[in-house]
Coordinates of N, CA and C in Angstrom, one line a residue:
M1 N 78.4 90.6 126.9 CA 79.2 90.3 125.7 C 80.2 89.2 126.1
A2 N 80.3 88.2 125.2 CA 81.2 87.1 125.4 C 82.7 87.6 125.5
A3 N 83.5 86.9 126.2 CA 84.9 87.3 126.4 C 85.6 87.5 125.0
H4 N 85.4 86.6 124.1 CA 86.1 86.7 122.8 C 85.6 87.9 122.0
N5 N 84.3 88.3 122.2 CA 83.8 89.5 121.5 C 84.4 90.7 122.2
E6 N 84.6 90.7 123.5 CA 85.2 91.9 124.2 C 86.7 92.0 123.7
L7 N 87.4 90.9 123.6 CA 88.8 91.0 123.1 C 88.8 91.5 121.7
G8 N 87.9 91.1 120.9 CA 87.9 91.6 119.5 C 87.6 93.0 119.4
A9 N 86.6 93.5 120.2 CA 86.3 94.9 120.2 C 87.5 95.8 120.7
W10 N 88.2 95.3 121.7 CA 89.4 95.9 122.2 C 90.4 96.0 121.2
G11 N 90.6 94.9 120.4 CA 91.6 94.9 119.4 C 91.3 95.9 118.2
E12 N 90.0 96.0 117.9 CA 89.6 96.9 116.8 C 89.7 98.3 117.3
E13 N 89.5 98.6 118.5 CA 89.7 100.0 119.1 C 91.2 100.3 119.0
L14 N 92.1 99.4 119.4 CA 93.5 99.7 119.3 C 93.9 99.9 117.8
A15 N 93.4 99.1 116.9 CA 93.7 99.2 115.5 C 93.3 100.5 114.9
A16 N 92.1 101.0 115.3 CA 91.6 102.3 114.8 C 92.5 103.4 115.3
D17 N 92.8 103.3 116.6 CA 93.7 104.4 117.2 C 95.1 104.4 116.5
Y18 N 95.6 103.2 116.2 CA 96.9 103.0 115.5 C 96.8 103.7 114.1
L19 N 95.7 103.4 113.4 CA 95.6 103.9 112.0 C 95.5 105.5 112.1
Q20 N 94.7 106.0 113.0 CA 94.6 107.4 113.1 C 95.9 108.1 113.4
R21 N 96.7 107.5 114.3 CA 98.1 108.0 114.6 C 99.0 108.0 113.4
K22 N 98.7 107.1 112.4 CA 99.5 107.0 111.2 C 98.9 107.8 110.1
G23 N 97.9 108.6 110.4 CA 97.4 109.6 109.4 C 96.2 109.1 108.5
Y24 N 95.6 108.0 108.9 CA 94.5 107.4 108.2 C 93.2 108.1 108.7
D25 N 92.3 108.4 107.8 CA 91.0 108.9 108.2 C 90.0 107.7 108.2
I26 N 89.3 107.5 109.3 CA 88.4 106.3 109.5 C 87.0 106.7 109.0
F27 N 86.5 106.0 108.0 CA 85.1 106.3 107.5 C 84.1 105.5 108.3
E28 N 84.3 104.2 108.5 CA 83.3 103.4 109.1 C 84.1 102.3 109.9
R29 N 83.3 101.7 110.9 CA 83.8 100.6 111.7 C 82.6 99.6 111.8
D30 N 83.0 98.3 111.7 CA 82.0 97.3 111.9 C 80.9 97.4 110.9
W31 N 81.2 97.6 109.6 CA 80.2 97.7 108.5 C 79.8 96.3 108.2
K32 N 78.5 96.1 108.0 CA 77.9 94.8 107.8 C 77.1 94.8 106.5
S33 N 77.2 93.7 105.8 CA 76.3 93.4 104.6 C 75.9 91.9 104.8
G34 N 74.7 91.7 105.3 CA 74.3 90.4 105.6 C 75.1 89.8 106.7
H35 N 75.7 88.6 106.4 CA 76.6 88.0 107.4 C 78.0 88.3 107.2
R36 N 78.3 89.2 106.3 CA 79.7 89.6 106.0 C 79.9 91.0 106.7
D37 N 81.2 91.2 107.1 CA 81.5 92.4 107.8 C 82.9 92.9 107.4
L38 N 83.0 94.2 107.5 CA 84.3 94.9 107.3 C 84.7 95.6 108.6
D39 N 85.8 95.3 109.2 CA 86.1 95.8 110.5 C 86.3 97.3 110.5
I40 N 87.2 97.8 109.6 CA 87.5 99.2 109.5 C 87.6 99.6 108.1
I41 N 87.0 100.7 107.7 CA 87.1 101.3 106.4 C 87.7 102.7 106.6
A42 N 88.9 102.9 105.9 CA 89.6 104.1 106.2 C 90.1 104.7 104.8
Q43 N 90.8 105.8 104.9 CA 91.4 106.4 103.7 C 92.8 106.9 104.1
K44 N 93.7 106.6 103.2 CA 95.1 107.1 103.3 C 95.4 107.7 102.0
G45 N 95.6 109.1 101.9 CA 95.8 109.7 100.7 C 94.5 109.5 99.8
S46 N 94.7 109.1 98.6 CA 93.5 108.8 97.7 C 93.1 107.4 97.7
T47 N 93.6 106.6 98.6 CA 93.3 105.1 98.6 C 92.3 104.8 99.7
V48 N 91.3 104.0 99.4 CA 90.4 103.5 100.4 C 90.9 102.2 100.9
V49 N 91.1 102.1 102.2 CA 91.7 100.9 102.8 C 90.7 100.2 103.6
F50 N 90.6 98.9 103.3 CA 89.7 98.0 104.1 C 90.6 97.2 105.0
V51 N 90.3 97.3 106.3 CA 91.2 96.7 107.3 C 90.5 95.6 108.1
E52 N 91.1 94.4 108.0 CA 90.6 93.2 108.8 C 91.5 93.2 110.0
V53 N 90.9 93.1 111.2 CA 91.6 93.1 112.5 C 91.5 91.7 113.1
K54 N 92.6 91.2 113.4 CA 92.7 89.9 114.1 C 93.3 90.1 115.5
T55 N 92.6 89.7 116.5 CA 93.1 89.9 117.9 C 93.2 88.5 118.5
R56 N 94.3 88.3 119.2 CA 94.5 87.0 119.9 C 95.2 87.3 121.2
R57 N 94.9 86.5 122.2 CA 95.5 86.6 123.5 C 97.0 86.3 123.5
N58 N 97.4 85.3 122.7 CA 98.7 84.9 122.6 C 98.9 84.2 121.2
R59 N 100.1 83.6 121.0 CA 100.4 82.9 119.7 C 100.4 81.4 119.9
V60 N 99.8 80.9 120.9 CA 99.8 79.5 121.1 C 99.3 78.7 119.9
F61 N 98.2 79.2 119.3 CA 97.7 78.5 118.1 C 98.1 79.1 116.8
G62 N 99.2 79.8 116.8 CA 99.8 80.4 115.5 C 99.6 81.9 115.5
E63 N 100.0 82.5 114.4 CA 99.9 83.9 114.2 C 98.5 84.3 113.9
P64 N 98.1 85.5 114.3 CA 96.7 85.9 114.1 C 96.3 85.9 112.7
E65 N 97.2 86.4 111.8 CA 96.8 86.5 110.4 C 96.6 85.2 109.7
E66 N 97.0 84.1 110.3 CA 96.8 82.8 109.7 C 95.3 82.4 109.8
A67 N 94.5 83.1 110.5 CA 93.1 82.9 110.6 C 92.4 83.4 109.3
I68 N 93.1 84.1 108.5 CA 92.5 84.6 107.2 C 92.7 83.6 106.2
D69 N 91.9 82.6 106.1 CA 92.0 81.5 105.2 C 91.2 81.9 103.9
Y70 N 91.2 80.9 103.0 CA 90.6 81.1 101.7 C 89.1 81.6 101.8
R71 N 88.4 80.9 102.7 CA 87.0 81.3 102.9 C 86.8 82.7 103.4
K72 N 87.6 83.1 104.4 CA 87.5 84.4 105.0 C 87.9 85.5 103.9
L73 N 88.9 85.2 103.2 CA 89.4 86.1 102.1 C 88.2 86.3 101.1
Q74 N 87.6 85.2 100.7 CA 86.5 85.2 99.8 C 85.3 86.1 100.3
N75 N 85.0 85.9 101.6 CA 84.0 86.8 102.2 C 84.4 88.3 102.3
L76 N 85.6 88.5 102.5 CA 86.1 89.9 102.5 C 86.0 90.5 101.1
R77 N 86.4 89.7 100.1 CA 86.3 90.2 98.7 C 84.9 90.6 98.4
M78 N 83.9 89.7 98.7 CA 82.5 90.0 98.4 C 82.0 91.2 99.2
A79 N 82.4 91.4 100.4 CA 81.9 92.5 101.2 C 82.5 93.8 100.6
I80 N 83.8 93.8 100.3 CA 84.5 94.9 99.7 C 83.9 95.3 98.4
N81 N 83.6 94.3 97.5 CA 83.0 94.5 96.2 C 81.7 95.2 96.4
Y82 N 80.8 94.7 97.3 CA 79.5 95.3 97.5 C 79.7 96.7 98.0
Y83 N 80.6 96.9 99.0 CA 80.8 98.3 99.5 C 81.2 99.3 98.4
V84 N 82.2 98.8 97.6 CA 82.7 99.7 96.5 C 81.6 100.0 95.5
K85 N 80.8 99.0 95.1 CA 79.7 99.3 94.2 C 78.6 100.1 94.8
S86 N 78.2 99.8 96.0 CA 77.1 100.6 96.6 C 77.5 102.0 96.9
R87 N 78.7 102.3 97.1 CA 79.2 103.7 97.4 C 79.8 104.3 96.2
R88 N 79.8 103.6 95.1 CA 80.3 104.1 93.8 C 81.7 104.6 93.9
I89 N 82.5 103.9 94.5 CA 83.9 104.3 94.8 C 84.7 104.0 93.5
S90 N 85.4 105.0 93.0 CA 86.2 104.8 91.8 C 87.7 105.1 92.1
R91 N 88.1 105.1 93.4 CA 89.5 105.3 93.7 C 90.2 104.0 93.9
E92 N 91.5 104.1 94.1 CA 92.2 102.8 94.4 C 91.8 102.3 95.7
I93 N 91.8 100.9 95.8 CA 91.4 100.3 97.1 C 92.5 99.3 97.4
R94 N 92.6 98.9 98.7 CA 93.5 97.9 99.1 C 93.0 97.3 100.4
L95 N 93.5 96.1 100.7 CA 93.1 95.3 101.9 C 94.3 95.2 102.8
D96 N 94.2 95.6 104.0 CA 95.3 95.5 105.0 C 94.8 94.6 106.1
V97 N 95.7 94.1 106.9 CA 95.4 93.3 108.1 C 96.2 93.9 109.2
I98 N 95.5 94.2 110.4 CA 96.2 94.6 111.6 C 96.0 93.5 112.6
T99 N 97.1 93.0 113.2 CA 97.0 92.0 114.2 C 97.3 92.6 115.6
V100 N 96.6 92.1 116.6 CA 96.8 92.6 117.9 C 97.0 91.4 118.8
V101 N 98.1 91.3 119.5 CA 98.3 90.1 120.4 C 98.5 90.7 121.8
G102 N 97.6 90.2 122.7 CA 97.7 90.7 124.1 C 96.3 90.7 124.7
T103 N 96.2 91.3 125.9 CA 94.9 91.4 126.6 C 94.8 92.8 127.2
P104 N 93.6 93.2 127.4 CA 93.4 94.6 128.0 C 94.1 94.7 129.4
D105 N 94.1 93.6 130.1 CA 94.7 93.7 131.5 C 96.2 93.3 131.5
G106 N 96.7 93.0 130.4 CA 98.1 92.5 130.3 C 99.0 93.7 130.1
G107 N 100.3 93.4 129.6 CA 101.2 94.5 129.3 C 100.8 95.1 128.0
P108 N 101.7 95.9 127.4 CA 101.4 96.6 126.1 C 101.2 95.5 125.0
P109 N 100.2 95.7 124.2 CA 99.9 94.7 123.2 C 100.9 94.8 122.0
E110 N 101.1 93.8 121.3 CA 101.9 93.8 120.1 C 100.9 94.1 118.9
I111 N 101.2 95.1 118.1 CA 100.4 95.5 117.0 C 101.2 95.4 115.7
S112 N 100.7 94.7 114.7 CA 101.4 94.6 113.5 C 100.5 95.0 112.3
H113 N 101.0 95.7 111.4 CA 100.2 96.2 110.3 C 100.7 95.6 109.0
I114 N 100.0 94.8 108.3 CA 100.4 94.2 107.1 C 99.6 94.9 106.0
E115 N 100.3 95.6 105.1 CA 99.6 96.4 104.1 C 99.5 95.6 102.8
D116 N 98.4 95.9 102.1 CA 98.2 95.5 100.7 C 98.2 93.9 100.5
I117 N 97.3 93.3 101.2 CA 97.1 91.8 101.1 C 96.5 91.6 99.7
P118 N 97.0 90.6 99.0 CA 96.4 90.3 97.6 C 95.0 89.8 97.8
M119 N 94.1 90.4 97.1 CA 92.7 90.0 97.2 C 92.3 88.9 96.2
Y120 N 93.2 88.7 95.2 CA 92.8 87.7 94.1 C 94.0 86.8 93.8

């Protein structure tokens, strides 16, 4: 596995652990629909939460969440829409972003949870 893929997998594992500690139930991880994917699908209360995880070694090139540009948001919307329709979900949904900054062999990573990103 390429180093950036290993870093991403590490970040997603930390994000899933973080969510579980905060009382979220994880339904799925790395769900794919064609070339679109959803990192984590969870539930908190009656809300289905779609979580995009962005992991970076450092902030040299900006904040991790800045990587969610218009095109990425559009792909997330399409994947979420397909997931909701295919699973016939009629509950409230939201999109969150979890950022992880650090490396597995470094000190403690910085984890940030941004809730309820506007999808439209």
